[in-house]
PDB file of C-alpha atoms in Angstrom:
ATOM      1  CA  TYR A   3       0.023  -0.103  -0.071  1.00  0.00           C
ATOM      2  CA  SER A   4       2.440   2.185   1.130  1.00  0.00           C
ATOM      3  CA  LEU A   5       5.159   1.711  -2.518  1.00  0.00           C
ATOM      4  CA  ASN A   6       1.819   1.828  -4.415  1.00  0.00           C
ATOM      5  CA  PRO A   7      -2.152   0.773  -3.639  1.00  0.00           C
ATOM      6  CA  ASP A   8      -2.825   0.440  -7.606  1.00  0.00           C
ATOM      7  CA  LYS A   9      -0.282  -2.508  -7.241  1.00  0.00           C
ATOM      8  CA  MET A  10      -2.662  -4.411  -4.268  1.00  0.00           C
ATOM      9  CA  ALA A  11      -4.612  -7.550  -5.658  1.00  0.00           C
ATOM     10  CA  GLY A  12      -6.357  -7.472  -1.580  1.00  0.00           C
ATOM     11  CA  TRP A  13      -6.148  -6.395   2.000  1.00  0.00           C
ATOM     12  CA  ASN A  14      -4.969  -9.403   3.927  1.00  0.00           C
ATOM     13  CA  TYR A  15      -8.490  -8.184   6.869  1.00  0.00           C
ATOM     14  CA  GLU A  16     -11.127  -6.326   6.734  1.00  0.00           C
ATOM     15  CA  LEU A  17     -10.718  -2.380   7.026  1.00  0.00           C
ATOM     16  CA  ARG A  18     -13.060  -0.672   9.905  1.00  0.00           C
ATOM     17  CA  ASP A  19     -14.634   2.151   9.431  1.00  0.00           C
ATOM     18  CA  GLY A  20     -12.005   3.939  11.331  1.00  0.00           C
ATOM     19  CA  GLU A  21      -8.921   2.463   9.247  1.00  0.00           C
ATOM     20  CA  LYS A  22     -11.730   3.518   6.145  1.00  0.00           C
ATOM     21  CA  LYS A  23     -11.480   7.945   7.063  1.00  0.00           C
ATOM     22  CA  TYR A  24      -7.733   7.685   6.398  1.00  0.00           C
ATOM     23  CA  ILE A  25      -7.336   5.411   3.157  1.00  0.00           C
ATOM     24  CA  SER A  26      -8.884   6.821  -0.308  1.00  0.00           C
ATOM     25  CA  LYS A  27     -12.111   5.665  -1.521  1.00  0.00           C
ATOM     26  CA  LYS A  28     -10.791   3.271  -4.594  1.00  0.00           C
ATOM     27  CA  TYR A  29      -9.115   0.670  -2.013  1.00  0.00           C
ATOM     28  CA  HIS A  30     -12.188   0.385   0.136  1.00  0.00           C
ATOM     29  CA  ASP A  31     -13.483  -2.428  -1.804  1.00  0.00           C
ATOM     30  CA  LEU A  32     -10.472  -4.070  -3.087  1.00  0.00           C
ATOM     31  CA  PRO A  33     -11.254  -7.705  -1.140  1.00  0.00           C
ATOM     32  CA  ASN A  34     -10.017  -9.461   1.770  1.00  0.00           C
ATOM     33  CA  LEU A  35      -8.340 -11.594   1.490  1.00  0.00           C
ATOM     34  CA  GLY A  36      -7.290 -13.758   4.176  1.00  0.00           C
ATOM     35  CA  GLY A  37      -4.150 -14.155   6.542  1.00  0.00           C
ATOM     36  CA  ALA A  38      -3.715 -11.396   8.669  1.00  0.00           C
ATOM     37  CA  SER A  39      -2.603 -12.738  12.211  1.00  0.00           C
ATOM     38  CA  ASN A  40      -4.476 -16.583  12.705  1.00  0.00           C
ATOM     39  CA  GLU A  41      -7.068 -16.003   9.829  1.00  0.00           C
ATOM     40  CA  SER A  42      -6.649 -17.997   6.896  1.00  0.00           C
ATOM     41  CA  ILE A  43      -5.197 -17.095   3.255  1.00  0.00           C
ATOM     42  CA  ASN A  44      -8.817 -17.512   1.471  1.00  0.00           C
ATOM     43  CA  ALA A  45      -7.376 -19.164  -1.333  1.00  0.00           C
ATOM     44  CA  GLU A  46     -10.409 -19.667  -3.403  1.00  0.00           C
ATOM     45  CA  GLU A  47     -10.536 -15.602  -3.450  1.00  0.00           C
ATOM     46  CA  VAL A  48      -6.907 -15.324  -4.237  1.00  0.00           C
ATOM     47  CA  LEU A  49      -7.488 -17.050  -7.040  1.00  0.00           C
ATOM     48  CA  LYS A  50     -10.091 -15.133  -8.846  1.00  0.00           C
ATOM     49  CA  VAL A  51      -8.344 -11.789  -8.091  1.00  0.00           C
ATOM     50  CA  ASN A  52      -4.587 -13.647 -10.345  1.00  0.00           C
ATOM     51  CA  PRO A  53      -2.225 -12.089  -8.248  1.00  0.00           C
ATOM     52  CA  ASP A  54       1.378 -11.850 -10.121  1.00  0.00           C
ATOM     53  CA  ILE A  55       3.030 -12.371  -6.636  1.00  0.00           C
ATOM     54  CA  LEU A  56       1.940 -12.754  -2.734  1.00  0.00           C
ATOM     55  CA  ILE A  57       3.686 -11.417  -0.103  1.00  0.00           C
ATOM     56  CA  MET A  58       4.460 -11.938   3.541  1.00  0.00           C
ATOM     57  CA  MET A  59       5.924  -9.883   6.266  1.00  0.00           C
ATOM     58  CA  THR A  60       6.953 -12.171   8.967  1.00  0.00           C
ATOM     59  CA  THR A  61      10.156 -13.238  10.973  1.00  0.00           C
ATOM     60  CA  ILE A  62      11.766 -15.079   8.450  1.00  0.00           C
ATOM     61  CA  ASP A  63      12.870 -18.617  10.457  1.00  0.00           C
ATOM     62  CA  LYS A  64      12.113 -22.282   8.780  1.00  0.00           C
ATOM     63  CA  THR A  65       8.182 -22.443   9.973  1.00  0.00           C
ATOM     64  CA  ALA A  66       7.736 -19.271   7.845  1.00  0.00           C
ATOM     65  CA  ILE A  67       9.932 -20.516   4.870  1.00  0.00           C
ATOM     66  CA  SER A  68       7.824 -24.088   4.976  1.00  0.00           C
ATOM     67  CA  GLU A  69       4.506 -21.996   4.870  1.00  0.00           C
ATOM     68  CA  ALA A  70       5.382 -19.989   1.555  1.00  0.00           C
ATOM     69  CA  ASN A  71       6.540 -22.718   0.085  1.00  0.00           C
ATOM     70  CA  GLY A  72       2.954 -24.513   0.434  1.00  0.00           C
ATOM     71  CA  LEU A  73       1.679 -21.127  -0.340  1.00  0.00           C
ATOM     72  CA  GLU A  74       3.506 -21.601  -3.492  1.00  0.00           C
ATOM     73  CA  LYS A  75       2.640 -25.203  -4.116  1.00  0.00           C
ATOM     74  CA  GLN A  76      -1.546 -24.243  -3.382  1.00  0.00           C
ATOM     75  CA  LEU A  77      -1.908 -21.323  -5.284  1.00  0.00           C
ATOM     76  CA  GLY A  78       0.763 -21.850  -8.624  1.00  0.00           C
ATOM     77  CA  LYS A  79       1.994 -18.049  -7.080  1.00  0.00           C
ATOM     78  CA  PRO A  80       5.818 -17.107  -6.084  1.00  0.00           C
ATOM     79  CA  VAL A  81       5.644 -15.970  -2.653  1.00  0.00           C
ATOM     80  CA  PHE A  82       8.103 -13.926  -1.547  1.00  0.00           C
ATOM     81  CA  ILE A  83       8.612 -13.356   2.376  1.00  0.00           C
ATOM     82  CA  LEU A  84       9.929  -9.860   3.739  1.00  0.00           C
ATOM     83  CA  ASP A  85      11.868  -9.766   7.289  1.00  0.00           C
ATOM     84  CA  GLU A  86       9.602  -7.496  10.194  1.00  0.00           C
ATOM     85  CA  ASN A  87      12.805  -6.452  12.181  1.00  0.00           C
ATOM     86  CA  ILE A  88      12.129  -3.149  11.963  1.00  0.00           C
ATOM     87  CA  ASN A  89      16.067  -2.738  11.770  1.00  0.00           C
ATOM     88  CA  ARG A  90      15.713  -3.230   8.410  1.00  0.00           C
ATOM     89  CA  ILE A  91      12.370  -1.573   7.460  1.00  0.00           C
ATOM     90  CA  GLY A  92      15.521  -0.157   4.460  1.00  0.00           C
ATOM     91  CA  GLU A  93      16.551  -3.234   3.482  1.00  0.00           C
ATOM     92  CA  VAL A  94      13.038  -4.256   2.808  1.00  0.00           C
ATOM     93  CA  TYR A  95      11.437  -1.380   0.977  1.00  0.00           C
ATOM     94  CA  ARG A  96      14.625  -1.577  -1.309  1.00  0.00           C
ATOM     95  CA  LEU A  97      14.465  -5.537  -1.895  1.00  0.00           C
ATOM     96  CA  LEU A  98      10.284  -5.037  -2.385  1.00  0.00           C
ATOM     97  CA  GLY A  99      10.394  -2.130  -4.763  1.00  0.00           C
ATOM     98  CA  LYS A 100      12.329  -4.184  -7.001  1.00  0.00           C
ATOM     99  CA  VAL A 101      10.001  -7.084  -6.989  1.00  0.00           C
ATOM    100  CA  VAL A 102       6.630  -4.790  -7.780  1.00  0.00           C
ATOM    101  CA  ASP A 103       9.139  -2.339 -10.353  1.00  0.00           C
ATOM    102  CA  GLU A 104       8.489   0.955  -7.609  1.00  0.00           C
ATOM    103  CA  GLU A 105      12.379   1.543  -6.765  1.00  0.00           C
ATOM    104  CA  LYS A 106      12.381   5.046  -7.011  1.00  0.00           C
ATOM    105  CA  LYS A 107       9.222   5.262  -4.763  1.00  0.00           C
ATOM    106  CA  ALA A 108      11.285   2.068  -2.491  1.00  0.00           C
ATOM    107  CA  GLU A 109      14.322   3.950  -2.340  1.00  0.00           C
ATOM    108  CA  GLU A 110      12.810   7.268  -0.543  1.00  0.00           C
ATOM    109  CA  LEU A 111      10.274   5.145   1.653  1.00  0.00           C
ATOM    110  CA  ALA A 112      13.615   4.070   2.372  1.00  0.00           C
ATOM    111  CA  GLU A 113      15.726   6.593   3.596  1.00  0.00           C
ATOM    112  CA  TYR A 114      13.175   7.931   5.570  1.00  0.00           C
ATOM    113  CA  CYS A 115      12.877   5.403   7.646  1.00  0.00           C
ATOM    114  CA  GLN A 116      16.599   4.365   7.863  1.00  0.00           C
ATOM    115  CA  ASP A 117      17.105   8.676   8.922  1.00  0.00           C
ATOM    116  CA  THR A 118      14.208   7.624  11.818  1.00  0.00           C
ATOM    117  CA  LEU A 119      16.312   4.978  13.240  1.00  0.00           C
ATOM    118  CA  ASN A 120      19.582   6.447  13.226  1.00  0.00           C
ATOM    119  CA  LYS A 121      17.797  10.096  14.866  1.00  0.00           C
ATOM    120  CA  MET A 122      16.316   7.156  17.477  1.00  0.00           C
ATOM    121  CA  GLU A 123      19.599   5.806  17.723  1.00  0.00           C
ATOM    122  CA  ARG A 124      21.735   9.036  18.070  1.00  0.00           C
ATOM    123  CA  GLY A 125      19.248  10.105  20.732  1.00  0.00           C
ATOM    124  CA  LEU A 126      19.057   6.722  22.791  1.00  0.00           C
ATOM    125  CA  THR A 127      22.269   8.149  23.865  1.00  0.00           C
ATOM    126  CA  LYS A 128      22.083  10.791  24.897  1.00  0.00           C
ATOM    127  CA  ILE A 129      19.420   9.737  27.465  1.00  0.00           C
ATOM    128  CA  THR A 130      20.683   8.232  31.313  1.00  0.00           C
ATOM    129  CA  LYS A 131      19.789   5.746  33.330  1.00  0.00           C
ATOM    130  CA  ASP A 132      17.980   8.396  35.619  1.00  0.00           C
ATOM    131  CA  GLU A 133      16.436  10.699  33.358  1.00  0.00           C
ATOM    132  CA  LYS A 134      14.501   7.346  31.508  1.00  0.00           C
ATOM    133  CA  ILE A 135      10.581   7.865  32.252  1.00  0.00           C
ATOM    134  CA  ARG A 136       8.836   4.859  33.610  1.00  0.00           C
ATOM    135  CA  VAL A 137       5.923   4.229  31.280  1.00  0.00           C
ATOM    136  CA  TYR A 138       3.476   1.561  31.392  1.00  0.00           C
ATOM    137  CA  TYR A 139       1.408  -0.187  27.775  1.00  0.00           C
ATOM    138  CA  ALA A 140      -2.237  -0.367  28.567  1.00  0.00           C
ATOM    139  CA  GLU A 141      -3.624  -2.760  26.247  1.00  0.00           C
ATOM    140  CA  GLY A 142      -6.639  -4.753  26.712  1.00  0.00           C
ATOM    141  CA  PRO A 143     -10.713  -3.945  27.385  1.00  0.00           C
ATOM    142  CA  ASP A 144      -9.411  -3.068  31.925  1.00  0.00           C
ATOM    143  CA  GLY A 145      -6.009  -1.994  30.616  1.00  0.00           C
ATOM    144  CA  LEU A 146      -4.311  -4.936  33.309  1.00  0.00           C
ATOM    145  CA  GLN A 147      -2.717  -6.456  29.733  1.00  0.00           C
ATOM    146  CA  THR A 148       0.485  -5.309  28.911  1.00  0.00           C
ATOM    147  CA  GLU A 149       3.914  -6.114  26.901  1.00  0.00           C
ATOM    148  CA  PRO A 150       7.455  -6.219  28.747  1.00  0.00           C
ATOM    149  CA  SER A 151      10.677  -4.342  27.673  1.00  0.00           C
ATOM    150  CA  GLY A 152      12.296  -7.081  25.066  1.00  0.00           C
ATOM    151  CA  ALA A 153       8.673  -8.072  23.036  1.00  0.00           C
ATOM    152  CA  TRP A 154       8.399  -7.337  20.103  1.00  0.00           C
ATOM    153  CA  HIS A 155       4.877  -4.992  20.881  1.00  0.00           C
ATOM    154  CA  ALA A 156       7.210  -2.975  22.912  1.00  0.00           C
ATOM    155  CA  GLU A 157       9.722  -2.157  20.883  1.00  0.00           C
ATOM    156  CA  VAL A 158       8.904   1.086  20.399  1.00  0.00           C
ATOM    157  CA  LEU A 159       8.752   2.159  23.857  1.00  0.00           C
ATOM    158  CA  ASP A 160      12.715   0.198  23.797  1.00  0.00           C
ATOM    159  CA  MET A 161      14.003   2.490  20.977  1.00  0.00           C
ATOM    160  CA  VAL A 162      12.834   5.889  22.249  1.00  0.00           C
ATOM    161  CA  GLY A 163      14.832   5.103  25.455  1.00  0.00           C
ATOM    162  CA  GLY A 164      11.657   4.487  27.728  1.00  0.00           C
ATOM    163  CA  TYR A 165      11.369   2.685  31.114  1.00  0.00           C
ATOM    164  CA  ASN A 166       9.366  -0.210  30.401  1.00  0.00           C
ATOM    165  CA  VAL A 167       7.779  -1.267  34.114  1.00  0.00           C
ATOM    166  CA  ALA A 168       6.361  -4.244  33.494  1.00  0.00           C
ATOM    167  CA  GLN A 169       8.026  -6.671  34.744  1.00  0.00           C
ATOM    168  CA  VAL A 170       6.227  -9.814  33.125  1.00  0.00           C
ATOM    169  CA  ASN A 171       7.815 -12.985  31.299  1.00  0.00           C
ATOM    170  CA  ILE A 172       7.266 -12.109  26.974  1.00  0.00           C
ATOM    171  CA  GLN A 173       3.783 -13.918  25.849  1.00  0.00           C
ATOM    172  CA  GLU A 174       4.921 -15.330  22.066  1.00  0.00           C
ATOM    173  CA  GLY A 175       2.344 -14.670  19.251  1.00  0.00           C
ATOM    174  CA  LYS A 176      -0.362 -12.109  20.125  1.00  0.00           C
ATOM    175  CA  GLY A 177       1.629 -10.785  23.324  1.00  0.00           C
ATOM    176  CA  ARG A 178      -0.764  -8.629  26.235  1.00  0.00           C
ATOM    177  CA  SER A 179       0.797 -10.647  28.962  1.00  0.00           C
ATOM    178  CA  GLU A 180      -1.999 -10.478  31.745  1.00  0.00           C
ATOM    179  CA  ILE A 181      -1.499  -8.457  35.740  1.00  0.00           C
ATOM    180  CA  SER A 182      -3.353  -7.545  38.742  1.00  0.00           C
ATOM    181  CA  ILE A 183      -4.049  -4.244  39.313  1.00  0.00           C
ATOM    182  CA  GLU A 184      -1.858  -4.279  42.472  1.00  0.00           C
ATOM    183  CA  GLN A 185       1.347  -5.648  40.207  1.00  0.00           C
ATOM    184  CA  LEU A 186       0.512  -2.140  38.298  1.00  0.00           C
ATOM    185  CA  LEU A 187      -0.166   0.173  42.003  1.00  0.00           C
ATOM    186  CA  SER A 188       3.482  -1.275  43.040  1.00  0.00           C
ATOM    187  CA  TRP A 189       5.076   0.025  39.416  1.00  0.00           C
ATOM    188  CA  ASN A 190       3.832   3.623  39.549  1.00  0.00           C
ATOM    189  CA  PRO A 191       4.387   5.201  36.855  1.00  0.00           C
ATOM    190  CA  ASP A 192       5.617   8.229  35.545  1.00  0.00           C
ATOM    191  CA  LEU A 193       3.306   8.529  32.247  1.00  0.00           C
ATOM    192  CA  ILE A 194       0.495   5.507  30.636  1.00  0.00           C
ATOM    193  CA  ILE A 195      -0.225   4.824  27.333  1.00  0.00           C
ATOM    194  CA  SER A 196      -2.996   3.095  26.395  1.00  0.00           C
ATOM    195  CA  TRP A 197      -5.348   1.422  23.764  1.00  0.00           C
ATOM    196  CA  ASP A 198      -7.743   3.579  22.417  1.00  0.00           C
ATOM    197  CA  ASP A 199     -11.367   3.515  23.100  1.00  0.00           C
ATOM    198  CA  GLU A 200     -12.668   2.623  19.557  1.00  0.00           C
ATOM    199  CA  ARG A 201      -9.900   0.124  19.410  1.00  0.00           C
ATOM    200  CA  GLY A 202     -11.506  -1.303  22.961  1.00  0.00           C
ATOM    201  CA  GLY A 203      -8.872   0.058  25.296  1.00  0.00           C
ATOM    202  CA  TYR A 204      -9.404   0.885  28.483  1.00  0.00           C
ATOM    203  CA  TYR A 205      -8.303   4.953  28.052  1.00  0.00           C
ATOM    204  CA  SER A 206     -11.131   6.932  29.350  1.00  0.00           C
ATOM    205  CA  ARG A 207     -12.125   4.568  31.631  1.00  0.00           C
ATOM    206  CA  ILE A 208      -8.809   5.118  33.536  1.00  0.00           C
ATOM    207  CA  PHE A 209      -9.643   9.597  34.493  1.00  0.00           C
ATOM    208  CA  THR A 210     -12.726   7.387  36.252  1.00  0.00           C
ATOM    209  CA  ASN A 211     -11.534   4.256  37.962  1.00  0.00           C
ATOM    210  CA  PRO A 212     -10.996   5.080  41.783  1.00  0.00           C
ATOM    211  CA  VAL A 213      -8.619   2.247  41.964  1.00  0.00           C
ATOM    212  CA  TRP A 214      -6.159   4.016  39.703  1.00  0.00           C
ATOM    213  CA  ARG A 215      -6.104   7.103  40.968  1.00  0.00           C
ATOM    214  CA  ASP A 216      -3.151   7.107  43.388  1.00  0.00           C
ATOM    215  CA  ILE A 217      -1.157   6.091  39.929  1.00  0.00           C
ATOM    216  CA  LYS A 218       1.664   8.443  39.417  1.00  0.00           C
ATOM    217  CA  ALA A 219       0.346   9.221  35.821  1.00  0.00           C
ATOM    218  CA  VAL A 220      -2.451   9.284  36.810  1.00  0.00           C
ATOM    219  CA  LYS A 221      -2.342  12.017  39.520  1.00  0.00           C
ATOM    220  CA  ASN A 222      -0.103  13.983  36.940  1.00  0.00           C
ATOM    221  CA  ASN A 223      -2.710  13.654  33.763  1.00  0.00           C
ATOM    222  CA  GLU A 224      -0.396  12.188  32.409  1.00  0.00           C
ATOM    223  CA  ILE A 225      -2.003   9.599  29.946  1.00  0.00           C
ATOM    224  CA  TYR A 226      -1.927   9.124  26.055  1.00  0.00           C
ATOM    225  CA  GLU A 227      -4.226   7.598  23.176  1.00  0.00           C
ATOM    226  CA  ILE A 228      -2.016   6.028  21.116  1.00  0.00           C
ATOM    227  CA  PRO A 229      -2.885   7.209  17.522  1.00  0.00           C
ATOM    228  CA  ASN A 230      -4.518   3.789  15.342  1.00  0.00           C
ATOM    229  CA  LYS A 231      -5.827   5.332  12.647  1.00  0.00           C
ATOM    230  CA  PRO A 232      -5.995   3.942  10.089  1.00  0.00           C
ATOM    231  CA  PHE A 233      -3.239   1.908  11.680  1.00  0.00           C
ATOM    232  CA  ASN A 234      -1.512   1.730  15.082  1.00  0.00           C
ATOM    233  CA  TRP A 235       1.124   3.632  15.488  1.00  0.00           C
ATOM    234  CA  PHE A 236       2.940   1.439  18.649  1.00  0.00           C
ATOM    235  CA  ASP A 237       2.852  -1.943  17.793  1.00  0.00           C
ATOM    236  CA  ARG A 238       0.129  -3.867  15.752  1.00  0.00           C
ATOM    237  CA  PRO A 239       0.749  -4.649  12.576  1.00  0.00           C
ATOM    238  CA  PRO A 240       5.008  -5.257  12.802  1.00  0.00           C
ATOM    239  CA  SER A 241       4.994  -2.971   9.836  1.00  0.00           C
ATOM    240  CA  VAL A 242       6.348   0.848   8.789  1.00  0.00           C
ATOM    241  CA  ASN A 243       3.366   1.995  11.043  1.00  0.00           C
ATOM    242  CA  ARG A 244       5.834   2.207  14.040  1.00  0.00           C
ATOM    243  CA  ILE A 245       8.238   4.310  12.269  1.00  0.00           C
ATOM    244  CA  LEU A 246       6.029   7.510  13.007  1.00  0.00           C
ATOM    245  CA  GLY A 247       5.528   5.669  16.175  1.00  0.00           C
ATOM    246  CA  LEU A 248       9.532   6.130  17.060  1.00  0.00           C
ATOM    247  CA  LYS A 249       8.506   9.879  16.245  1.00  0.00           C
ATOM    248  CA  TRP A 250       5.713   9.658  18.039  1.00  0.00           C
ATOM    249  CA  LEU A 251       6.216   8.657  21.251  1.00  0.00           C
ATOM    250  CA  GLY A 252      10.498  10.216  21.470  1.00  0.00           C
ATOM    251  CA  ASN A 253       8.588  13.148  21.013  1.00  0.00           C
ATOM    252  CA  LEU A 254       6.232  12.587  24.033  1.00  0.00           C
ATOM    253  CA  LEU A 255       8.770  11.281  26.404  1.00  0.00           C
ATOM    254  CA  TYR A 256      12.222  13.386  25.583  1.00  0.00           C
ATOM    255  CA  PRO A 257      10.672  16.930  23.421  1.00  0.00           C
ATOM    256  CA  GLU A 258      14.065  17.992  24.220  1.00  0.00           C
ATOM    257  CA  ILE A 259      15.858  15.302  22.910  1.00  0.00           C
ATOM    258  CA  TYR A 260      13.564  14.158  19.823  1.00  0.00           C
ATOM    259  CA  ASP A 261      12.974  17.583  18.711  1.00  0.00           C
ATOM    260  CA  TYR A 262      10.239  18.707  16.276  1.00  0.00           C
ATOM    261  CA  ASP A 263       7.383  19.696  15.554  1.00  0.00           C
ATOM    262  CA  ILE A 264       5.001  16.578  15.423  1.00  0.00           C
ATOM    263  CA  LYS A 265       2.188  17.894  13.868  1.00  0.00           C
ATOM    264  CA  GLU A 266       4.546  18.707  10.661  1.00  0.00           C
ATOM    265  CA  VAL A 267       5.860  14.829  11.216  1.00  0.00           C
ATOM    266  CA  VAL A 268       2.442  13.347  10.684  1.00  0.00           C
ATOM    267  CA  ARG A 269       1.697  15.353   8.031  1.00  0.00           C
ATOM    268  CA  GLU A 270       4.441  14.549   5.859  1.00  0.00           C
ATOM    269  CA  PHE A 271       4.448  10.553   7.296  1.00  0.00           C
ATOM    270  CA  TYR A 272       0.804  10.305   6.369  1.00  0.00           C
ATOM    271  CA  ASP A 273       1.413  12.212   2.667  1.00  0.00           C
ATOM    272  CA  LYS A 274       4.097   9.527   1.746  1.00  0.00           C
ATOM    273  CA  PHE A 275       3.583   6.486   2.765  1.00  0.00           C
ATOM    274  CA  TYR A 276      -0.650   6.479   3.168  1.00  0.00           C
ATOM    275  CA  HIS A 277      -0.940   8.651   0.154  1.00  0.00           C
ATOM    276  CA  TYR A 278      -3.151  11.397   2.019  1.00  0.00           C
ATOM    277  CA  ASN A 279      -2.958  14.644   2.582  1.00  0.00           C
ATOM    278  CA  LEU A 280      -3.934  15.656   6.049  1.00  0.00           C
ATOM    279  CA  SER A 281      -5.727  19.065   7.337  1.00  0.00           C
ATOM    280  CA  ASP A 282      -5.500  20.556  10.337  1.00  0.00           C
ATOM    281  CA  ASN A 283      -8.379  19.612  11.892  1.00  0.00           C
ATOM    282  CA  GLU A 284      -7.409  15.094  10.871  1.00  0.00           C
ATOM    283  CA  ILE A 285      -3.430  16.582  12.077  1.00  0.00           C
ATOM    284  CA  ASP A 286      -5.735  18.089  15.812  1.00  0.00           C
ATOM    285  CA  GLU A 287      -8.169  15.145  15.763  1.00  0.00           C
ATOM    286  CA  LEU A 288      -4.844  12.344  15.592  1.00  0.00           C
ATOM    287  CA  LEU A 289      -3.323  13.539  18.663  1.00  0.00           C
ATOM    288  CA  LYS A 290      -6.219  15.207  20.482  1.00  0.00           C
ATOM    289  CA  ASN A 291      -5.182  12.321  23.249  1.00  0.00           C
ATOM    290  CA  SER A 292      -2.472  11.747  22.013  1.00  0.00           C
ATOM    291  CA  SER A 293       0.447  14.431  22.765  1.00  0.00           C
ATOM    292  CA  ARG A 294       1.276  17.055  25.401  1.00  0.00           C
TER     293      ARG A 294
END
């Protein structure tokens, strides 16, 4: 989609209304061919649209290679596997650009991504251990699911230099480690980032739940929604959306280090990657509960 949406044969899941708002209408009705998360590929629909190639983006291991080989045999189409590792996203764009004959655009996007990763790496060296802001990532309908440091779902937080307070084991696959309110109270984070209400998160209720009121982040009103349109800025899916998430979260936590106008960053990113020209009001709406 980010390279050239006109070359897409379909989506890998059903677009939600909030996602459609920032995606041109001409792409809303592309068929859902399956394949996202645990959803199976819809072989019948794939064969109907008759794509030239199929693209997987995942961790490249024996399981992924076996799955790709199985799809090639089943559908008679070549399958390309792209590495979901955020640090290789520039390489991924350049490879994909060659595959779909969009090398110029791919180079532009690759350079943007690499420049962002380089800036994050430089910024990280300027944050001392004592300066790290203690952050809790609130997932799920009650805010009591989370991801620890080292989990790919929380990678953006690690990369910008936040201190992830969650002391839990990594849950493979979908993540979302269950915690108790007592654990959260003992961690007492400085700042909370949360799924938004539309995604089924607990953002609004954090402010009104008396059990949460003694947490430092709640006392100081340091609670922020993770922007989620058209794609989540923080983790799911593990794709280029996280590049914007790095800039957003870095600027939110350490504006003196990741020093830029976040509104202009968002405007440029949506234009460059999502082919969408945001109005000032739309930018304000996206950042309404997500910035200081």
